XYZ file of C-alpha atoms in Angstrom:
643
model
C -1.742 -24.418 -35.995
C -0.230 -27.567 -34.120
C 2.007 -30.377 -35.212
C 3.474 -30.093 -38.422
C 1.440 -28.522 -41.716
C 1.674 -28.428 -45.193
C 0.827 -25.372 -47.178
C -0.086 -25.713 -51.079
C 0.108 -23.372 -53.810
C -0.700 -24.128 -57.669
C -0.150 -21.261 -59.859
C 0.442 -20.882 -63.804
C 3.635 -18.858 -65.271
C 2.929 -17.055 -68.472
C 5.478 -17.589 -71.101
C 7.238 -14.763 -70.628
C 8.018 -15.627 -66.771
C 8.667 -19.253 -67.341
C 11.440 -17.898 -69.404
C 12.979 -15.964 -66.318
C 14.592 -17.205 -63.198
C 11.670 -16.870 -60.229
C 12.690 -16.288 -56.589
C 10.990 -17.087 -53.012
C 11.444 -14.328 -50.640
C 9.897 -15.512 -47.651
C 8.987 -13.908 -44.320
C 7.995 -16.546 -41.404
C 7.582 -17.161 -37.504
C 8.834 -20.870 -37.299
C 10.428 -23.701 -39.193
C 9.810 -24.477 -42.388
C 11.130 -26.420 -45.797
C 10.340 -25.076 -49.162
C 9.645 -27.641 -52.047
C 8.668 -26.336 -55.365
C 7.395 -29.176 -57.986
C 8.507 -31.885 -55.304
C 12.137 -30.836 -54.894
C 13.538 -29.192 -51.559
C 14.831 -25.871 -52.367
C 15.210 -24.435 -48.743
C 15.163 -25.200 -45.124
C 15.220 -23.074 -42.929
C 14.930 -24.021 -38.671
C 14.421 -27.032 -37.103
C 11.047 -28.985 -37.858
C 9.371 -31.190 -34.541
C 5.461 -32.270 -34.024
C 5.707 -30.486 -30.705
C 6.054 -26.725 -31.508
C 7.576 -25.739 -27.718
C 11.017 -27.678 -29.300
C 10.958 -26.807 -32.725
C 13.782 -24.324 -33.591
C 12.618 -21.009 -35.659
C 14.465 -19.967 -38.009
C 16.517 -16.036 -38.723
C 14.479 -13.388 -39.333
C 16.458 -12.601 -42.333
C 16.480 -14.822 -45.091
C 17.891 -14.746 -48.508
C 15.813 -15.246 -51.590
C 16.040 -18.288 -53.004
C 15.510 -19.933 -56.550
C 12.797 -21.715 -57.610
C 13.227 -24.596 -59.948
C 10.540 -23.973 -62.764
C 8.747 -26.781 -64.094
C 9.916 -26.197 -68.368
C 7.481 -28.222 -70.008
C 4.396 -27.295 -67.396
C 2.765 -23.731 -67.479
C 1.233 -24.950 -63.873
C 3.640 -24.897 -60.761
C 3.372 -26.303 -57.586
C 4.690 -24.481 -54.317
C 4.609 -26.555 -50.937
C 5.857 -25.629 -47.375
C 5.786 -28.128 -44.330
C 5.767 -25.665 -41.808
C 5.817 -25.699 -37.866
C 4.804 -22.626 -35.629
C 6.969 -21.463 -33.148
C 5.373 -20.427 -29.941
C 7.794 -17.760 -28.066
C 8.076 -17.539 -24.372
C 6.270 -13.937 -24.566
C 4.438 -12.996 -27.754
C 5.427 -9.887 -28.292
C 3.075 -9.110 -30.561
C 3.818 -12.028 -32.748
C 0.003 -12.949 -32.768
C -0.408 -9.699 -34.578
C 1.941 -10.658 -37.665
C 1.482 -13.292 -40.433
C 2.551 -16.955 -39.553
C 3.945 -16.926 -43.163
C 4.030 -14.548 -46.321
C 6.105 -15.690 -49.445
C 6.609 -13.276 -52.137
C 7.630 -14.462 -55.827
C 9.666 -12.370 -57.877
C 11.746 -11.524 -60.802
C 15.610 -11.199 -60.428
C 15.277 -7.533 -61.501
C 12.427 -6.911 -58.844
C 15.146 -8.797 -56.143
C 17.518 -6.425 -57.350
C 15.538 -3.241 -56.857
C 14.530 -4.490 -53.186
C 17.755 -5.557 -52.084
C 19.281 -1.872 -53.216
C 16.546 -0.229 -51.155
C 17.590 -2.484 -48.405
C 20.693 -1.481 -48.708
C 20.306 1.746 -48.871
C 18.120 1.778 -45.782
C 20.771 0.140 -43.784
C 22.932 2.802 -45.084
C 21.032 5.283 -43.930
C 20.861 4.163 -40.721
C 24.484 3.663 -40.410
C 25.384 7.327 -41.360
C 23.178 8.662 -38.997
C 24.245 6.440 -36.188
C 28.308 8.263 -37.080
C 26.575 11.964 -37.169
C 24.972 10.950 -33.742
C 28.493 9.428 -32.390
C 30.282 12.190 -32.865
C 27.395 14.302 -31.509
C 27.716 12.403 -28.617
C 31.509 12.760 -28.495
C 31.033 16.220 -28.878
C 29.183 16.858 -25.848
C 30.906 14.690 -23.669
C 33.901 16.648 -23.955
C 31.740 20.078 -23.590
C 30.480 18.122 -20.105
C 33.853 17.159 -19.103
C 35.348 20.484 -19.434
C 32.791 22.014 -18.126
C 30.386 20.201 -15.359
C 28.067 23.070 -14.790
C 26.565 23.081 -18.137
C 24.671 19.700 -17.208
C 22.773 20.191 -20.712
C 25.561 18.818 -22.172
C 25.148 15.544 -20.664
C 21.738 15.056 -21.223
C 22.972 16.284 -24.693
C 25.379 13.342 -24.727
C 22.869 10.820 -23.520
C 20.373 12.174 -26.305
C 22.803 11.221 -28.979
C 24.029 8.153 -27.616
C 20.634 6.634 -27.491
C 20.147 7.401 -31.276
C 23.762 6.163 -32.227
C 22.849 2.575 -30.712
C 19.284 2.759 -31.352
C 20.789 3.382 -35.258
C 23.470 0.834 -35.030
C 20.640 -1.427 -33.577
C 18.280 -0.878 -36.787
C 21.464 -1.463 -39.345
C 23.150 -4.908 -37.662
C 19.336 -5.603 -36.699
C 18.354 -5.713 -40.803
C 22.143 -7.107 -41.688
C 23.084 -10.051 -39.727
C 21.110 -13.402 -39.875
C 20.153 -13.318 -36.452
C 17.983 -15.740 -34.907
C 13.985 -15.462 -33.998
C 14.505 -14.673 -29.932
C 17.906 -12.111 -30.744
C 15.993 -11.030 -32.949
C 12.869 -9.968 -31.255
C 15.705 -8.872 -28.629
C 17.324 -6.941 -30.685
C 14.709 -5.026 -31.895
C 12.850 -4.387 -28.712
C 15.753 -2.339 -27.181
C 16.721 -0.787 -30.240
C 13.014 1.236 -29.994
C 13.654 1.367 -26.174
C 16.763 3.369 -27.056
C 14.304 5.532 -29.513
C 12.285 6.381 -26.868
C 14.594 7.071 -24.313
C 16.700 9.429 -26.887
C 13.305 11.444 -26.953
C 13.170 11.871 -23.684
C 17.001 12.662 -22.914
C 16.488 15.277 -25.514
C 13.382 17.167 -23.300
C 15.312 16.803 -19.989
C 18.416 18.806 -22.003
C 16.084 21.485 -22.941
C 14.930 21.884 -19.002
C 18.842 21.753 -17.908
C 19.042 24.166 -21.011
C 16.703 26.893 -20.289
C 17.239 26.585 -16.244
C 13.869 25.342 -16.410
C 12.091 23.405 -12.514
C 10.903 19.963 -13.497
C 7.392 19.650 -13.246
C 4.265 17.576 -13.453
C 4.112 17.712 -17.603
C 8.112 16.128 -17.410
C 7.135 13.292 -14.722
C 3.550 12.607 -17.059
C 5.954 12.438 -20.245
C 7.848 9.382 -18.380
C 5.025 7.772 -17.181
C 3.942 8.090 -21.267
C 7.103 6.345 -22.203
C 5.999 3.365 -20.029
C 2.893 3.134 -20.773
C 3.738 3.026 -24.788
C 6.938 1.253 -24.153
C 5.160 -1.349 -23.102
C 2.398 -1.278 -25.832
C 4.698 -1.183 -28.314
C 6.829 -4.266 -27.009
C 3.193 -6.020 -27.295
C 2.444 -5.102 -30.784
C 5.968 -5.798 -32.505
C 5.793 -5.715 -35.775
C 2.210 -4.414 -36.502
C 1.010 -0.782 -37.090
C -0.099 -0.175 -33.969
C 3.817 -0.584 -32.686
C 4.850 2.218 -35.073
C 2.029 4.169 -34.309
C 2.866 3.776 -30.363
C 6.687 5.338 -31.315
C 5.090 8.548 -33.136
C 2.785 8.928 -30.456
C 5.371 9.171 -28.207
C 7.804 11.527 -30.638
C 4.982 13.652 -30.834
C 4.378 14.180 -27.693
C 7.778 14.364 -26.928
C 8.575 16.774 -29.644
C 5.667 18.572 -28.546
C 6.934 19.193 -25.122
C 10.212 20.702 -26.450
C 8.715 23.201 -28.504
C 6.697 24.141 -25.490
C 9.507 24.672 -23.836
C 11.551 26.700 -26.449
C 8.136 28.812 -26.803
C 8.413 29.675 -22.801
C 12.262 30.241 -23.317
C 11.638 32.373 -26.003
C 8.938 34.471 -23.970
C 11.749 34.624 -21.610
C 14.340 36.392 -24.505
C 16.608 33.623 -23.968
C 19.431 34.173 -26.670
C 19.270 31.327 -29.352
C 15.985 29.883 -28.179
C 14.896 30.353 -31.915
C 17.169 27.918 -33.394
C 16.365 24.843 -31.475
C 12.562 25.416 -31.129
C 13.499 25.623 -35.353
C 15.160 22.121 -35.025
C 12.347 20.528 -33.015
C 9.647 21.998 -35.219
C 11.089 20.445 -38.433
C 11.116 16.840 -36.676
C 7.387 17.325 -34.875
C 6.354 18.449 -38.445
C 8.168 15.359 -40.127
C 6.720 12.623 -36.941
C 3.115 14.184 -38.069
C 3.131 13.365 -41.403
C 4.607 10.189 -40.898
C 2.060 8.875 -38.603
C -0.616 10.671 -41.657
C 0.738 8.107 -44.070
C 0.764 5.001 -41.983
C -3.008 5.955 -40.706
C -4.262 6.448 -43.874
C -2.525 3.344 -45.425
C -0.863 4.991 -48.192
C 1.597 2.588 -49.963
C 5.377 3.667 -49.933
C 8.987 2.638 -50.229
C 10.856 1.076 -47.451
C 13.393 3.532 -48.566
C 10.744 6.379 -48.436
C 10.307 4.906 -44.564
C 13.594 4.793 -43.925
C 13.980 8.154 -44.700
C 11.867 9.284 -41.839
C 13.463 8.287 -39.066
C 16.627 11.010 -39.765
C 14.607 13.614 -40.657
C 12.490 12.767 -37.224
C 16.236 13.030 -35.002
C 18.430 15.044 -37.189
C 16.739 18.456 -37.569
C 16.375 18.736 -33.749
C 20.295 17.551 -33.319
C 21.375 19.860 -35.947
C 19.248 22.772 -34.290
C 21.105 21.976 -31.164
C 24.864 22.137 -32.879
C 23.945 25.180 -34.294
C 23.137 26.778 -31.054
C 25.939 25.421 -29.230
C 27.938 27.086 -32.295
C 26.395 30.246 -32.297
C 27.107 30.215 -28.097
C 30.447 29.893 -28.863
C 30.965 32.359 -31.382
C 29.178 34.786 -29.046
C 31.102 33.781 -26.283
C 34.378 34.224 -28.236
C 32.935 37.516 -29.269
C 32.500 38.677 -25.298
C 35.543 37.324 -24.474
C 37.449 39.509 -27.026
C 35.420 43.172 -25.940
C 36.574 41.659 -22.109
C 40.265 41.516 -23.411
C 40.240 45.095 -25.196
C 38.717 46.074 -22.374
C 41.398 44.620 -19.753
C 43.858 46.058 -22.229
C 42.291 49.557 -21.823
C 42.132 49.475 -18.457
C 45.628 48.093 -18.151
C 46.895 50.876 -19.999
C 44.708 53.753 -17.984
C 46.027 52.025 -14.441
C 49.378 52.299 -15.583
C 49.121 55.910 -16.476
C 47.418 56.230 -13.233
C 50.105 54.843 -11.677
C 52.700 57.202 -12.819
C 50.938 59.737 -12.067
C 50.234 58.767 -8.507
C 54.205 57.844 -8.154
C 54.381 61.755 -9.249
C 51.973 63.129 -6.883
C 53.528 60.592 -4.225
C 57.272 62.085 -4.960
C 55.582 65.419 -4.299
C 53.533 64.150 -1.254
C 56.638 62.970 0.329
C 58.442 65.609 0.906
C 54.906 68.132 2.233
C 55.053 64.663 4.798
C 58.278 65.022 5.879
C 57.931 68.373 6.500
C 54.604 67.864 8.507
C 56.206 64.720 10.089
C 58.537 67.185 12.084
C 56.215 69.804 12.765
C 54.083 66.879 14.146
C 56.623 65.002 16.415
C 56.249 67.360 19.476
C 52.275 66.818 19.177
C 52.354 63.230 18.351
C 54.534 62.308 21.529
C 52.481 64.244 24.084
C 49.495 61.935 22.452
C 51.727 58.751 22.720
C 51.980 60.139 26.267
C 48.186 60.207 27.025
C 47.712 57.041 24.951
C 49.852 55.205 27.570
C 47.704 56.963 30.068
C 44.338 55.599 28.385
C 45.389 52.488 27.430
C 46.059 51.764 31.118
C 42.828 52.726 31.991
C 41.107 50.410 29.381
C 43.084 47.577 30.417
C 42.117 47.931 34.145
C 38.649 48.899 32.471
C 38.588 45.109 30.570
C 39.914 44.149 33.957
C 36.882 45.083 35.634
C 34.651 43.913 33.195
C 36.195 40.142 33.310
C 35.536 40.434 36.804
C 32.166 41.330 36.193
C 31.901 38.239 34.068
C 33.238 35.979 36.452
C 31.349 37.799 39.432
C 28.113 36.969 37.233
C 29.722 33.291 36.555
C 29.986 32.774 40.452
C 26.849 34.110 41.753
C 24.564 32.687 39.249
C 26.874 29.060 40.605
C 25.542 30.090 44.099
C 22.281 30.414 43.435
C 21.224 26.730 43.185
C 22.909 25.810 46.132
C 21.344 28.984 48.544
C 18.066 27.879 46.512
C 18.617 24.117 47.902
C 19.490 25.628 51.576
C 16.554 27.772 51.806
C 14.242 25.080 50.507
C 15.396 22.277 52.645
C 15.575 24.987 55.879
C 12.066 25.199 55.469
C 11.317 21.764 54.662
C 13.310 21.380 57.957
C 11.008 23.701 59.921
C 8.089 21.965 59.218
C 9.478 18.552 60.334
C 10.291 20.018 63.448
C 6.954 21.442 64.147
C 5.686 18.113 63.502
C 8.354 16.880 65.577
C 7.055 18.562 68.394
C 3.217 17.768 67.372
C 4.704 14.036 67.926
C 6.602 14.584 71.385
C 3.653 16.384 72.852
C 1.730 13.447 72.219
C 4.103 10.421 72.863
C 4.327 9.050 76.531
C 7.715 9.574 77.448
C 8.384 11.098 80.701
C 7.818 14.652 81.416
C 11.326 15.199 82.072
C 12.139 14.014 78.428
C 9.110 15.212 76.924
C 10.451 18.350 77.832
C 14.191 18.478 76.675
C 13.011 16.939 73.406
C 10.522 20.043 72.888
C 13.106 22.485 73.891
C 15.732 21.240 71.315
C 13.038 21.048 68.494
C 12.328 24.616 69.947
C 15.981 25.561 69.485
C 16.393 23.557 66.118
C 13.257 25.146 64.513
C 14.595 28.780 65.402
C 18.074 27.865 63.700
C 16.561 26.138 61.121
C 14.369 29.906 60.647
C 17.236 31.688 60.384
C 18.885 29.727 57.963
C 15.820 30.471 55.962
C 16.129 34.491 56.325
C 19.905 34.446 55.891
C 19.635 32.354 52.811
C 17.201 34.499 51.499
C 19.482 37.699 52.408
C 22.343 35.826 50.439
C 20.032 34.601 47.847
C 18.767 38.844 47.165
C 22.067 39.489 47.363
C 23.205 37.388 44.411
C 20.176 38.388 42.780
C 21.455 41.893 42.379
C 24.915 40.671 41.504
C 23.235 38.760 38.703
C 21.034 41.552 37.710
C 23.486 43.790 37.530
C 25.908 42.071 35.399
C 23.388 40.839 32.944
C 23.433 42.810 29.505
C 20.622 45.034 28.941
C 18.393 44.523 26.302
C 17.618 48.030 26.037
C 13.494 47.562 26.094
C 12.195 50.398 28.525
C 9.466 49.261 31.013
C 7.507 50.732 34.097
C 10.069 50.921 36.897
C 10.159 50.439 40.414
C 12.911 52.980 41.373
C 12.258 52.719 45.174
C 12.759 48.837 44.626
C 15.968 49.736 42.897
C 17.547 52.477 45.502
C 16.972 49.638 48.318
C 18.555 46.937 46.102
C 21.795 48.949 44.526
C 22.452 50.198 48.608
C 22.707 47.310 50.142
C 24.575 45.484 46.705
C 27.329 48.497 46.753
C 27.489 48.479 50.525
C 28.077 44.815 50.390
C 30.655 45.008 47.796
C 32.898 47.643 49.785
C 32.658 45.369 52.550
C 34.168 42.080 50.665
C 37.431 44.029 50.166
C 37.261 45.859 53.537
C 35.843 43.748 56.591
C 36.583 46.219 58.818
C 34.602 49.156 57.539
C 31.386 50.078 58.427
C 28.727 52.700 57.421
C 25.474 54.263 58.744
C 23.210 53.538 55.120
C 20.097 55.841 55.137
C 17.462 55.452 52.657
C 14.099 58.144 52.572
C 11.990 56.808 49.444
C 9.173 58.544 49.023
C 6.162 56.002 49.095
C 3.543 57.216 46.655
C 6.662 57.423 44.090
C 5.124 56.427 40.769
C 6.875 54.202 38.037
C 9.054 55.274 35.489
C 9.411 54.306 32.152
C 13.462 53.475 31.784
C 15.631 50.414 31.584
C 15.918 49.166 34.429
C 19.704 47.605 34.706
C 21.048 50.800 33.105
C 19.282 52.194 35.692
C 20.625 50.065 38.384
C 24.001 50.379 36.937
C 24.502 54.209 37.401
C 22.785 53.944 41.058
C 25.387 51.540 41.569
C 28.068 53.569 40.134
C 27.328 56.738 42.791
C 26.861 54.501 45.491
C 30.393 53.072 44.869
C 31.630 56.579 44.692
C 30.081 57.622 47.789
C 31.256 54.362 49.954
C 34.839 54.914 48.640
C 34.374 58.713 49.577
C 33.401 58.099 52.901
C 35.779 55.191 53.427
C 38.700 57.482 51.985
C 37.917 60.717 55.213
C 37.707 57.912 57.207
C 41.081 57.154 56.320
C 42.892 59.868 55.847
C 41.439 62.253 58.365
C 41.080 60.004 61.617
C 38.660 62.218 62.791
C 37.148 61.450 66.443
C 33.676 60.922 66.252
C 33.293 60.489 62.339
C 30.493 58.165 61.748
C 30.604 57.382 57.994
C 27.001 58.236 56.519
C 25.627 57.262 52.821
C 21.868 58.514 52.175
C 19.611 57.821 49.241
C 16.386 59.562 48.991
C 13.513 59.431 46.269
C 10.853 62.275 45.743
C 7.821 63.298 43.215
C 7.274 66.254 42.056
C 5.393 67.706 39.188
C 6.435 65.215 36.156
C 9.405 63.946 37.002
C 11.144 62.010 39.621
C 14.419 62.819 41.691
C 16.701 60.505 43.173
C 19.738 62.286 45.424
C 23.188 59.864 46.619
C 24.636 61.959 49.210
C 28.159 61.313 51.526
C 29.844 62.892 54.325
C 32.811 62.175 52.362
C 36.002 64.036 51.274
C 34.562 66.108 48.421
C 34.796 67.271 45.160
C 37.272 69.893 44.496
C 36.134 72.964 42.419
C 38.534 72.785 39.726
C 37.717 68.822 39.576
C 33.686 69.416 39.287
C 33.536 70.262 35.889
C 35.586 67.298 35.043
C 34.075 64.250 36.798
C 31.577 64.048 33.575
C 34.199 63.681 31.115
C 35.430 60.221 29.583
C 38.571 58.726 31.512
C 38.911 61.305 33.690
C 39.403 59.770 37.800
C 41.009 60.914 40.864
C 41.239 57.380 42.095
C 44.870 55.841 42.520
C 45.941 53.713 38.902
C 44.163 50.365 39.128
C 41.096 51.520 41.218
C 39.715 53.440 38.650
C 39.183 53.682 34.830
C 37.258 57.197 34.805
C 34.303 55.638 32.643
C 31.460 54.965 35.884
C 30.274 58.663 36.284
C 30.688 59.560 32.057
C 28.677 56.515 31.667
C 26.092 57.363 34.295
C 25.493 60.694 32.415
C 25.328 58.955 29.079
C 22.547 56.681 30.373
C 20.593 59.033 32.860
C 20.397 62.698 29.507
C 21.043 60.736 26.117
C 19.099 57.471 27.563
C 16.088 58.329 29.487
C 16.015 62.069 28.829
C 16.911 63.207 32.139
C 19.445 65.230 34.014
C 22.789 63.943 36.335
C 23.988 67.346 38.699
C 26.561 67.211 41.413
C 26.451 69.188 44.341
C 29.997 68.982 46.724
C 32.202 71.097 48.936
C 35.550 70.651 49.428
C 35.875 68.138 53.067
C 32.233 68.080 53.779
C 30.388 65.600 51.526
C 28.911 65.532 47.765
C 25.372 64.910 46.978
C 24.847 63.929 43.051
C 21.028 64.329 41.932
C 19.280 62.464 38.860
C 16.026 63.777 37.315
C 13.872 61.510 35.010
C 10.475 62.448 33.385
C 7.333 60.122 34.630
């Protein structure tokens, strides 16, 4: 319809009516005036040819009362009514341009009271949901963890506006577009309150969010958004239940799993959500199968879809905190018991102490004599350890220093080599240029001379670079794993490393080193630094034994001698260290095996090399560590290990 119409409507009062007063109640989208038997009786809007700037009028309008025509049974209704053409139509296509409904004062009366009582409805529940939602803010607030109690919160602050949005929504006069407004988010906030409602049941039960949660939102879109289109009609309401249902649906899915789970109080909320899913169904039952009913009876559903689930959930937050008060009473009889048991513990103990005391004191001067020949050999020990921690920052920094070296002997050997090629090439060049014999030759004879340096840069580097090698092998941490061993490879490595290490501190000593490895020796199974490590350890020894008669005796002729010597025999492999050193005492022998026990001088010693070396050589590889030594003459210490 364009432009501005007029609507007609002739109709005939029986006596009885034409008695009565007769009201309009009118429902329309657009402007309109009402004129009954030529007289203006209501206008409501504002009326223009062009319908894009005619004004609609509210959505709620009061009844209004028509002048009857006395001495005429036939009456004459007109409206001159515009259409109003919103910016979106909502679903206004869907719903009558215009319905007018004539009736009594009495029938007014009956429909205004059910109106009334709808609204009232509404507003009660939207105060039961407040405080709900009061009520769980503060559980969230005092305690954070519980995050059900927001989504709690949310739940019922959705259904307190969305409640508040149906009451002011069917009380004020609001315009056409507020209107629409209005009632668009108030069913937004339905929806959402659905939904708040399943994501409290998954904080709830502890429950992962999963592909049925993120298909229920992408539900409440997709019928969101049908329902905004169909405002109004059937199909809008039937878009909400849809979604209720399935919502509902979800929740009692989930209380099922949580019961299957024996979650306490499961019971009463699937209860709750039941009721609602069972009053959603038949709601949907009447409005498919068009039966006629009340606006009250309509009215009524909406509580008994929200309430039975929000009651279900007070009563199990009740019941959680009767429970926990329960608990929380057994936990302070039982703190009580126990407080009262400790205490008689305690005087008992103070009793037993008292008695305890006084055996102590007794025992504490039977004990002095003992306890300060310890304190004695404490002092004695702890000295050792601390040179012992001495030696082993050394180590460290020994390790620390060589591996530092290595790059740089690694550059020297490399570029000695790289040297000795461009001297042979050098000379390839000289031998072939035309200078003068005489110069030919000098040049040739100082390449000559350069390229032998240059070679024995190249073997002394290597030398230093073996050298540090060892150091670094030595002080590197063992990772225990036992492999095939080269123990020839490690006799020649450990002499020359111990030898070398004498000779840092002393320049001026020198020994004859003698080394007989048997050459078909086979590999052994072992570790091979812990290995290394007690080689080195009786090499030491026998340097600093030799070194020591050289010393002290100033014998003519000594020559100090260290020998190392490898054989194979059977299934096992020996290895023998011996010295022309001073000797092992016999009432020292049986000692030289035990922890912290040294004949060296304070600070040269800590007495753990050789009780180490047996550790490693019978409780490590299964072998044997004998010593063999008279008195001035030499000692020779032997290992055995099984092939």
């Amino acid at each position: 319809m364009n432009g501005i119409n007029w609507l007609r409507l002739r109709f005939h009062l029986g006596d009885s009516l034409r008695q009565q007063a007769l009201l309009a109640q009118i429902s329309q989208l657009g402007a309109m005036e009402i004129y009954c038997n030529g007289r203006l009786v209501q206008r409501q809007g504002k009326l223009h040819p062009d319908p894009s700037r005619a004004t609609p009028g509210p959505i709620n309008v009061d009844p209004v009362v028509l002048p009857i025509a006395v001495g005429s049974a036939e009456q004459v209704l007109a409206v001159r009514l515009v259409s109003w053409a919103p910016p979106v139509r909502l679903g206004t296509g869907e719903v009558p341009l215009l319905r007018v409904w004539l009736r009594t004062v009495p029938q007014v009366l009956v429909s205004t009271a059910e109106q009334e009582v709808s609204r009232t409805i509404f507003y009660v529940v939207g105060g039961i949901f407040g405080l709900l939602m009061l009520l769980h803010f503060a559980f969230f607030h005092y305690n954070p963890a519980q995050l059900a109690n927001r989504y709690f919160a949310l739940y019922a602050l959705s259904l307190t506006l969305a409640s508040l949005g149906v009451y002011y929504g069917s009380t004020l006069s609001l315009a056409r577009v507020p209107a629409l407004v209005l009632s668009g988010i108030t069913f937004t906030l339905f929806f959402l309150g659905s939904m708040w409602a399943v994501r409290a049941l998954y904080a709830l039960f502890n429950f992962r969010l999963g592909s049925i949660y993120y298909a229920l939102w992408g539900c409440l879109i997709v019928l969101l958004l049908f329902h905004h289109f169909h405002l109004f009609s059937t199909l809008s309401f039937l878009s909400y239940l849809a979604f209720v249902v399935l919502a509902t649906a979800e929740q009692l899915r989930l209380t099922v799993r949580a019961l299957r789970q024996r979650q306490r109080g499961a019971w009463i909320i699937g209860s709750g959500f039941a009721l609602g899913l069972l009053c959603a169904l038949l709601f949907a039952s009447l409005i498919v199968t068009e039966v006629r009913f009340s606006m009250q009876l309509e009215n009524f559903f909406y509580p008994l879809i929200y309430l039975p689930p929000a009651l279900g959930i007070s009563l199990f937050l009740a019941r959680e905190f009767a429970l926990d008060s329960q608990l929380l009473q057994l936990k302070l009889d039982e703190v009580k018991r126990l407080s009262a048991q400790t205490l008689a513990q305690e005087q008992e103990k103070q009793t037993l102490l008292a008695q305890q005391n006084e055996t102590l004191e007794q025992q504490v001067q039977q004990r002095t004599a003992a306890l300060q020949r310890s304190l004695t050999e404490l002092r004695t020990t702890q000295t050792q350890l601390i040179q012992r921690e001495k030696m082993a920052s050394l180590g460290e920094l020994t390790a620390g220093i060589a591996h530092e070296i290595q790059n740089p002997l690694n550059f020297v050997t490399n570029f000695a080599d790289v040297s000795t090629e461009l001297c042979h090439e050098a000379q390839e060049v000289v031998a072939g240029s035309a200078y003068p014999a005489p110069q030919k030759g000098a040049l040739a004879e100082l390449l000559s001379d350069l390229g032998e340096n240059q070679v024995k840069i190249t073997q002394h580097g290597q030398r230093a670079a073996s050298i540090v090698r060892g150091m670094l092998e030595h002080a590197r941490a063992s990772t225990g794993e036992r492999l095939p061993t080269n123990v020839n490879a490690l006799c020649e490595e450990y002499l020359r490393l111990a030898y070398q290490g004498l000779r840092a501190k002393d320049k001026t000593f020198n020994a004859t080193l003698t080394s007989d490895l048997d050459p078909d020796l086979p590999l052994v199974t072992a570790v091979a630094s812990d290995l290394g490590r007690v080689l080195l350890n009786l090499l030491t020894n026998a340097f600093y034994a030799v070194r020591q008669r050289q010393q002290q005796s100033g014998e003519n002729g000594y020559v100090p001698t260290v020998r190392i010597s490898t054989r194979h025999g059977g299934n096992q492999v020996k290895i023998q260290v011996q010295d022309n050193g001073t000797g092992i005492p016999d009432h020292v022998k049986a000692k030289v095996f035990q922890p912290f026990f040294t004949t060296k001088p304070s600070g040269e010693g800590t007495g753990l090399g050789l009780s180490l070396s047996y550790d490693i050589v019978t409780k490590g590889h299964g072998g044997t560590l004998t010593v063999e030594s008279e008195e001035g003459k030499g000692s020779e210490f032997s290992i055995t290990l099984p092939v």
